[in-house]
Coordinates of C-alpha atoms and ligand atoms in Angstrom, one line a residue:
X1 CA -83.5 -73.2 -73.1
X2 CA -84.3 -76.9 -72.8
X3 CA -86.8 -76.0 -70.2
X4 CA -88.5 -73.5 -72.5
X5 CA -88.8 -75.9 -75.3
X6 CA -90.2 -78.5 -73.0
X7 CA -92.8 -76.0 -72.0
X8 CA -93.7 -75.2 -75.5
X9 CA -94.2 -78.8 -76.6
X10 CA -95.9 -79.9 -73.4
X11 CA -99.5 -81.2 -73.9
X12 CA -99.2 -81.4 -77.7
X13 CA -100.9 -84.6 -79.2
X14 CA -98.4 -87.3 -80.3
X15 CA -97.5 -87.3 -84.0
X16 CA -98.2 -83.6 -84.4
X17 CA -95.1 -81.7 -85.3
X18 CA -94.3 -79.2 -82.5
X19 CA -94.9 -75.6 -83.4
X20 CA -91.8 -73.7 -84.1
X21 CA -90.5 -72.2 -80.9
X22 CA -91.9 -68.7 -80.3
X23 CA -89.0 -67.9 -78.0
X24 CA -85.5 -68.1 -79.4
X25 CA -82.5 -68.6 -77.3
X26 CA -80.8 -65.4 -76.1
X27 CA -77.2 -65.0 -75.1
X28 CA -76.2 -64.4 -71.5
X29 CA -75.2 -60.9 -72.5
X30 CA -78.6 -60.2 -74.0
X31 CA -80.2 -61.6 -70.9
X32 CA -78.2 -59.2 -68.7
X33 CA -78.8 -56.2 -70.9
X34 CA -82.5 -56.9 -71.3
X35 CA -82.9 -57.3 -67.5
X36 CA -81.1 -53.9 -67.1
X37 CA -83.7 -52.4 -69.4
X38 CA -86.5 -54.1 -67.5
X39 CA -87.5 -56.1 -70.5
X40 CA -88.8 -59.7 -70.0
X41 CA -86.3 -62.5 -69.9
X42 CA -86.5 -66.3 -69.6
X43 CA -84.8 -66.2 -66.1
X44 CA -83.0 -63.5 -64.2
X45 CA -79.3 -63.1 -65.2
X46 CA -76.7 -63.8 -62.5
X47 CA -73.3 -62.4 -61.7
X48 CA -71.6 -61.9 -58.3
X49 CA -69.7 -58.9 -56.8
X50 CA -66.1 -60.1 -56.3
X51 CA -66.7 -63.2 -58.3
X52 CA -63.1 -62.9 -59.4
X53 CA -60.6 -63.1 -56.6
X54 CA -59.5 -65.0 -53.5
X55 CA -62.4 -67.4 -53.4
X56 CA -61.0 -69.1 -56.5
X57 CA -58.1 -71.5 -56.3
X58 CA -57.0 -70.5 -59.8
X59 CA -56.8 -66.9 -58.6
X60 CA -54.8 -67.8 -55.6
X61 CA -52.4 -69.8 -57.8
X62 CA -51.8 -66.7 -60.0
X63 CA -51.4 -64.5 -56.8
X64 CA -48.4 -66.7 -55.8
X65 CA -46.6 -65.6 -59.0
X66 CA -47.8 -62.1 -59.3
X67 CA -48.7 -59.1 -57.1
X68 CA -52.2 -57.7 -57.0
X69 CA -50.9 -54.7 -58.9
X70 CA -49.4 -56.8 -61.7
X71 CA -52.8 -58.7 -62.0
X72 CA -54.7 -55.5 -62.5
X73 CA -52.0 -53.6 -64.5
X74 CA -51.0 -56.2 -67.0
X75 CA -53.9 -56.5 -69.5
X76 CA -53.4 -60.2 -70.2
X77 CA -53.4 -61.0 -66.5
X78 CA -56.4 -58.8 -65.7
X79 CA -58.2 -60.4 -68.6
X80 CA -57.3 -63.9 -67.4
X81 CA -58.6 -63.2 -63.8
X82 CA -61.8 -61.6 -65.2
X83 CA -62.5 -64.8 -67.2
X84 CA -61.7 -67.3 -64.4
X85 CA -65.1 -67.1 -62.7
X86 CA -67.0 -67.1 -66.0
X87 CA -65.3 -70.3 -67.2
X88 CA -66.3 -72.0 -64.0
X89 CA -69.8 -70.7 -63.5
X90 CA -71.0 -69.3 -66.9
X91 CA -72.1 -66.1 -65.3
X92 CA -74.3 -63.8 -67.5
X93 CA -71.8 -61.0 -66.9
X94 CA -68.1 -60.7 -66.2
X95 CA -66.8 -57.8 -64.1
X96 CA -63.5 -56.4 -65.1
X97 CA -60.8 -57.3 -62.7
X98 CA -59.5 -54.1 -61.1
X99 CA -60.1 -52.1 -57.9
X100 CA -61.9 -48.9 -57.0
X101 CA -58.6 -47.5 -55.5
X102 CA -57.0 -47.2 -58.9
X103 CA -58.6 -43.8 -59.2
X104 CA -57.0 -42.3 -56.1
X105 CA -53.8 -43.8 -57.2
X106 CA -54.1 -42.2 -60.6
X107 CA -54.7 -38.9 -58.8
X108 CA -51.4 -39.3 -56.9
X109 CA -52.5 -41.1 -53.7
X110 CA -51.2 -44.7 -54.1
X111 CA -52.3 -47.7 -52.0
X112 CA -50.9 -51.0 -50.7
X113 CA -52.1 -53.9 -48.6
X114 CA -51.5 -54.3 -45.0
X115 CA -50.3 -57.7 -43.9
X116 CA -53.2 -58.0 -41.4
X117 CA -55.7 -57.3 -44.2
X118 CA -57.2 -54.0 -45.4
X119 CA -55.6 -51.3 -47.5
X120 CA -53.3 -48.5 -46.7
X121 CA -53.1 -45.3 -48.8
X122 CA -49.6 -43.8 -49.2
X123 CA -50.6 -40.8 -47.2
X124 CA -53.7 -39.3 -45.5
X125 CA -55.5 -36.6 -47.4
X126 CA -55.8 -33.8 -44.8
X127 CA -56.4 -30.3 -46.1
X128 CA -56.9 -28.0 -49.0
X129 CA -53.3 -28.3 -50.2
X130 CA -53.6 -32.0 -50.4
X131 CA -56.8 -31.7 -52.4
X132 CA -55.2 -29.1 -54.7
X133 CA -52.3 -31.5 -55.3
X134 CA -54.5 -34.2 -56.7
X135 CA -53.5 -34.5 -60.3
X136 CA -56.9 -34.7 -62.1
X137 CA -55.4 -34.2 -65.6
X138 CA -53.4 -37.4 -65.6
X139 CA -56.3 -39.8 -64.8
X140 CA -57.0 -41.3 -68.2
X141 CA -53.3 -41.5 -69.1
X142 CA -52.4 -43.3 -65.9
X143 CA -55.4 -45.7 -66.2
X144 CA -54.7 -46.7 -69.8
X145 CA -54.0 -50.2 -68.5
X146 CA -57.7 -50.5 -67.6
X147 CA -58.7 -49.8 -71.2
X148 CA -56.0 -52.2 -72.3
X149 CA -57.5 -54.9 -70.0
X150 CA -61.0 -54.3 -71.5
X151 CA -59.7 -54.6 -75.0
X152 CA -57.8 -57.7 -74.1
X153 CA -60.7 -59.5 -72.4
X154 CA -63.5 -58.6 -74.9
X155 CA -62.4 -61.0 -77.7
X156 CA -61.8 -63.8 -75.3
X157 CA -65.1 -63.3 -73.6
X158 CA -66.9 -63.3 -76.9
X159 CA -70.2 -61.8 -77.8
X160 CA -72.1 -64.1 -75.5
X161 CA -71.2 -62.6 -72.1
X162 CA -71.7 -59.1 -70.8
X163 CA -68.7 -57.1 -69.6
X164 CA -69.2 -54.8 -66.6
X165 CA -66.9 -51.9 -65.9
X166 CA -66.9 -50.1 -62.6
X167 CA -65.7 -47.3 -60.3
X168 CA -66.1 -46.3 -56.7
X169 CA -68.5 -43.4 -55.9
X170 CA -66.9 -40.1 -54.9
X171 CA -68.2 -40.5 -51.4
X172 CA -66.7 -44.0 -51.0
X173 CA -63.3 -42.9 -52.5
X174 CA -63.2 -39.8 -50.3
X175 CA -63.6 -42.0 -47.3
X176 CA -60.5 -44.2 -48.2
X177 CA -58.5 -41.1 -49.1
X178 CA -59.4 -39.1 -45.9
X179 CA -58.9 -42.1 -43.6
X180 CA -55.7 -43.1 -45.3
X181 CA -57.0 -46.6 -46.0
X182 CA -59.4 -49.1 -44.4
X183 CA -60.4 -47.9 -41.0
X184 CA -62.4 -49.4 -38.1
X185 CA -64.5 -46.3 -37.8
X186 CA -64.8 -44.1 -40.9
X187 CA -65.5 -40.6 -39.5
X188 CA -63.3 -38.1 -41.4
X189 CA -65.3 -37.8 -44.5
X190 CA -68.5 -37.1 -42.6
X191 CA -66.6 -34.7 -40.4
X192 CA -65.3 -32.8 -43.4
X193 CA -68.8 -32.8 -44.9
X194 CA -70.1 -31.2 -41.7
X195 CA -67.2 -28.8 -40.9
X196 CA -65.9 -27.6 -44.2
X197 CA -68.5 -28.1 -46.9
X198 CA -66.6 -26.0 -49.4
X199 CA -63.5 -28.3 -49.2
X200 CA -65.7 -31.5 -49.1
X201 CA -67.5 -30.2 -52.2
X202 CA -64.2 -29.4 -54.1
X203 CA -62.9 -32.9 -53.3
X204 CA -66.1 -34.5 -54.4
X205 CA -66.1 -32.4 -57.5
X206 CA -62.6 -33.5 -58.4
X207 CA -63.5 -37.2 -57.8
X208 CA -66.6 -36.9 -59.8
X209 CA -64.7 -35.5 -62.8
X210 CA -62.1 -38.2 -62.5
X211 CA -64.7 -41.0 -62.2
X212 CA -66.6 -39.6 -65.3
X213 CA -63.4 -39.6 -67.4
X214 CA -62.5 -43.1 -66.1
X215 CA -65.9 -44.5 -66.9
X216 CA -66.0 -42.8 -70.3
X217 CA -62.7 -44.5 -71.1
X218 CA -64.1 -47.9 -70.1
X219 CA -67.2 -47.3 -72.2
X220 CA -65.1 -46.3 -75.2
X221 CA -63.0 -49.5 -74.7
X222 CA -66.1 -51.6 -74.9
X223 CA -67.8 -52.4 -71.5
X224 CA -71.6 -53.2 -71.8
X225 CA -72.6 -51.6 -68.5
X226 CA -71.2 -49.9 -65.5
X227 CA -71.5 -50.4 -61.7
X228 CA -70.8 -47.6 -59.3
X229 CA -69.8 -49.0 -55.9
X230 CA -71.0 -46.7 -53.2
X231 CA -69.9 -49.3 -50.7
X232 CA -69.8 -46.8 -47.8
X233 CA -73.1 -45.1 -48.6
X234 CA -74.5 -46.6 -45.3
X235 CA -72.2 -44.4 -43.2
X236 CA -74.4 -41.5 -44.1
X237 CA -77.5 -40.5 -42.1
X238 CA -80.5 -40.6 -44.5
X239 CA -80.8 -36.8 -44.5
X240 CA -77.2 -36.3 -45.7
X241 CA -77.1 -39.0 -48.3
X242 CA -78.3 -36.8 -51.2
X243 CA -75.8 -34.0 -50.7
X244 CA -72.8 -36.1 -49.6
X245 CA -73.2 -39.0 -52.1
X246 CA -76.3 -39.1 -54.2
X247 CA -75.8 -35.8 -56.1
X248 CA -72.3 -36.8 -57.2
X249 CA -73.5 -40.1 -58.5
X250 CA -76.3 -38.3 -60.3
X251 CA -73.8 -36.0 -62.0
X252 CA -71.8 -39.1 -63.1
X253 CA -74.8 -41.0 -64.4
X254 CA -76.0 -37.9 -66.3
X255 CA -72.6 -37.2 -67.8
X256 CA -72.5 -40.7 -69.2
X257 CA -75.7 -39.8 -71.0
X258 CA -77.3 -43.3 -71.4
X259 CA -74.4 -44.7 -73.5
X260 CA -74.6 -47.9 -71.4
X261 CA -76.8 -48.8 -68.4
X262 CA -75.5 -47.9 -65.0
X263 CA -76.1 -49.9 -61.8
X264 CA -75.7 -47.9 -58.5
X265 CA -74.9 -50.2 -55.6
X266 CA -75.1 -48.2 -52.4
X267 CA -74.4 -50.5 -49.4
X268 CA -76.5 -49.6 -46.4
X269 CA -78.2 -46.6 -48.0
X270 CA -81.9 -46.2 -47.2
X271 CA -82.7 -43.1 -49.2
X272 CA -84.8 -44.6 -52.1
X273 CA -85.6 -41.2 -53.4
X274 CA -82.0 -40.1 -53.8
X275 CA -81.0 -43.5 -55.3
X276 CA -83.8 -43.2 -57.9
X277 CA -82.8 -39.6 -58.6
X278 CA -79.3 -40.7 -59.6
X279 CA -81.0 -41.8 -62.9
X280 CA -79.3 -45.2 -62.7
X281 CA -81.0 -48.0 -64.8
X282 CA -80.5 -50.4 -61.9
X283 CA -80.1 -50.3 -58.1
X284 CA -78.1 -52.8 -56.2
X285 CA -79.6 -53.9 -52.9
X286 CA -77.5 -55.0 -50.0
X287 CA -78.4 -58.0 -47.8
X288 CA -79.5 -55.8 -44.9
X289 CA -82.2 -54.3 -47.0
X290 CA -85.5 -56.2 -47.5
X291 CA -85.8 -57.1 -51.2
X292 CA -89.6 -57.0 -50.9
X293 CA -89.3 -53.4 -49.8
X294 CA -87.0 -52.6 -52.7
X295 CA -89.6 -54.2 -55.0
X296 CA -92.3 -52.0 -53.6
X297 CA -90.3 -48.8 -53.5
X298 CA -88.6 -48.8 -56.8
X299 CA -90.5 -47.8 -59.9
X300 CA -91.0 -50.6 -62.6
X301 CA -88.5 -48.8 -65.0
X302 CA -85.6 -49.3 -62.5
X303 CA -84.0 -52.8 -62.4
X304 CA -83.2 -54.4 -59.1
X305 CA -80.0 -56.3 -58.3
X306 CA -79.3 -58.4 -55.3
X307 CA -79.4 -59.4 -52.4
X308 CA -78.4 -62.9 -51.1
X309 CA -76.6 -62.9 -47.8
X310 CA -72.9 -63.3 -48.8
X311 CA -71.9 -65.1 -45.5
X312 CA -74.1 -68.0 -46.6
X313 CA -71.5 -68.9 -49.2
X314 CA -68.9 -69.4 -46.5
X315 CA -71.0 -70.8 -43.6
X316 CA -74.0 -72.6 -44.9
X317 CA -74.6 -75.9 -46.8
X318 CA -75.4 -76.0 -50.5
X319 CA -79.0 -77.0 -49.7
X320 CA -79.6 -73.8 -47.7
X321 CA -77.9 -71.7 -50.3
X322 CA -80.2 -73.1 -53.0
X323 CA -83.3 -72.6 -50.8
X324 CA -82.4 -69.0 -50.0
X325 CA -81.6 -68.3 -53.7
X326 CA -85.0 -69.8 -54.7
X327 CA -86.7 -67.7 -52.1
X328 CA -85.4 -64.5 -53.7
X329 CA -86.2 -65.7 -57.2
X330 CA -89.8 -66.5 -56.1
X331 CA -90.1 -63.1 -54.4
X332 CA -89.1 -61.4 -57.6
X333 CA -91.0 -63.7 -60.0
X334 CA -92.9 -61.6 -62.6
X335 CA -91.0 -58.5 -61.8
X336 CA -89.2 -57.5 -65.1
X337 CA -85.7 -56.1 -64.4
X338 CA -84.3 -58.4 -61.7
X339 CA -80.6 -59.4 -61.7
X340 CA -79.5 -62.0 -59.2
X341 CA -76.5 -61.1 -57.1
X342 CA -75.3 -61.1 -53.5
X343 CA -75.9 -58.2 -51.1
X344 CA -72.1 -57.6 -51.1
X345 CA -69.0 -59.3 -52.4
X346 CA -68.2 -63.1 -52.4
X347 CA -66.3 -63.8 -49.2
X348 CA -62.7 -65.1 -49.7
X349 CA -63.6 -68.3 -47.9
X350 CA -66.8 -69.1 -49.9
X351 CA -67.1 -72.8 -50.7
X352 CA -67.2 -73.8 -54.3
X353 CA -70.1 -76.1 -53.8
X354 CA -72.1 -73.2 -52.5
X355 CA -71.3 -71.0 -55.5
X356 CA -72.4 -73.9 -57.7
X357 CA -75.6 -74.3 -55.8
X358 CA -76.4 -70.6 -56.1
X359 CA -75.6 -70.5 -59.8
X360 CA -77.4 -73.6 -60.8
X361 CA -80.5 -72.6 -58.9
X362 CA -80.7 -69.4 -60.9
X363 CA -79.7 -71.0 -64.2
X364 CA -82.4 -73.7 -63.8
X365 CA -85.1 -71.4 -62.5
X366 CA -88.2 -71.5 -64.7
Ligands
CP3_1 O1 -64.7 -59.6 -59.0 C1 -64.9 -58.4 -58.9 O2 -65.8 -58.0 -58.3 C2 -63.9 -57.5 -59.6 C3 -62.8 -57.0 -58.8 C4 -63.0 -56.0 -57.6 C5 -62.0 -56.0 -56.6 N1 -62.3 -54.9 -55.8 C6 -60.8 -56.9 -56.5 C7 -60.1 -57.0 -55.3 C8 -63.9 -55.0 -57.4 C9 -65.2 -54.7 -58.1 C10 -63.4 -54.3 -56.2 C11 -64.1 -53.2 -55.6 C12 -63.6 -52.6 -54.4 N2 -62.4 -52.5 -53.9 C13 -64.5 -52.0 -53.4 C14 -66.0 -51.9 -53.6 C15 -66.7 -53.1 -53.3 C16 -66.8 -53.6 -51.9 O3 -66.2 -54.6 -51.6 O4 -67.4 -52.9 -51.1 C17 -63.7 -51.6 -52.3 C18 -64.2 -50.9 -51.1 C19 -62.3 -51.9 -52.7 C20 -61.1 -51.5 -51.9 C21 -60.4 -52.7 -51.5 N3 -59.6 -53.5 -52.4 C22 -60.3 -53.4 -50.2 C23 -60.9 -52.8 -49.0 C24 -59.5 -54.5 -50.4 C25 -59.3 -55.6 -49.4 C26 -58.1 -55.7 -48.7 C27 -58.1 -57.1 -48.0 O5 -56.9 -57.5 -47.7 O6 -59.1 -57.6 -47.7 C28 -59.1 -54.6 -51.8 C29 -58.3 -55.7 -52.4 C30 -58.9 -56.5 -53.4 N4 -59.7 -56.0 -54.5 C31 -58.8 -57.9 -53.6 C32 -59.5 -58.2 -54.8 C33 -59.6 -59.6 -55.4 C34 -57.9 -58.8 -52.8 C35 -56.5 -58.7 -53.3 C36 -55.7 -59.9 -53.0 O7 -55.1 -59.9 -51.8 O8 -55.5 -60.8 -53.8

């Protein structure tokens, strides 16, 4: 704001009272919501995928006392972890601390962490009987703790910062469920899609309904916007994207009926048409996609989010992080509807001085 005022008083003769400011200060929440609507803002809003978590020493300290499950299931703790990165960096949006795998867990397929990293589902989803056994009626009941976390964080966050809710896309969830966790090569979901379309569709259908209920619950509890993580979208050949992932996300976006803006983040997906057809207000762009191409391909009514290389935060020096951040800001200058973010999540070994360089570059961009 100081910068804006400076602009407005620049060049005025001495002794003449400056004109009243024509632009009044907006909150970070308004900045985020306006950018999502592709309305003009003073500078792009910024938040980062996985901004809460292992990169923060205050998170690691809490993790010594509590399990990941306690952190996401006890509303006061989930709220605290959600707030940690906002306190430090004054992001325009907070993302609720949780995980995409809470939905399979609520359906009856729990998860845990492997010592060597990655997640493990309690069993592998294999056949029609396993799909039939998924308990889709219990989803909202079992995920009440997420609504509790939202209600707990809202007053602490205050009206000045946007709160994002999220869910995994049906395609991404199906991959974890069919592989039985993180896997080196995820092949089973695509195999099912090719070999037994009816079963693939009924699994996707169940997941779609569960995700709709889950997101509706988050909206009712008070989130300002939603992000759908289609993190494994890039496993799909372009010609299969629409049927295997895009159409289910479109069903979700349309069921939510514009109550809040939706961001679709599809890592590695190249099917612009299918992504646009989801009806999402914003598309998240990963770091392997050229942001200039996204700018060219996406209609002006669709906001764009992304796409700094996450690895820079762990490996580069602050000066390079600032320069690369500025490069993206310049590229998107004048394009209403741009939200600064990484191309994927903050790496656990990100350096704090790099996060600071990124955030202050965006916050001081004029
Ligand atoms: O800050 C935020 O972005 C909010 C919290 C958040 C987490 N996971 C916390 C978390 C969000 C939005 C997610 C989404 C998520 N979870 C995705 C989609 C985004 C992506 O990264 O592509 C996926 C695929 C998952 C599934 C998942 N959860 C994996 C593969 C892992 C990693 C296991 C490992 O050891 O690396 C998790 C665990 C997880 N989710 C952690 C956090 C902070 C680490 C937990 C810990 O050990 O403390």
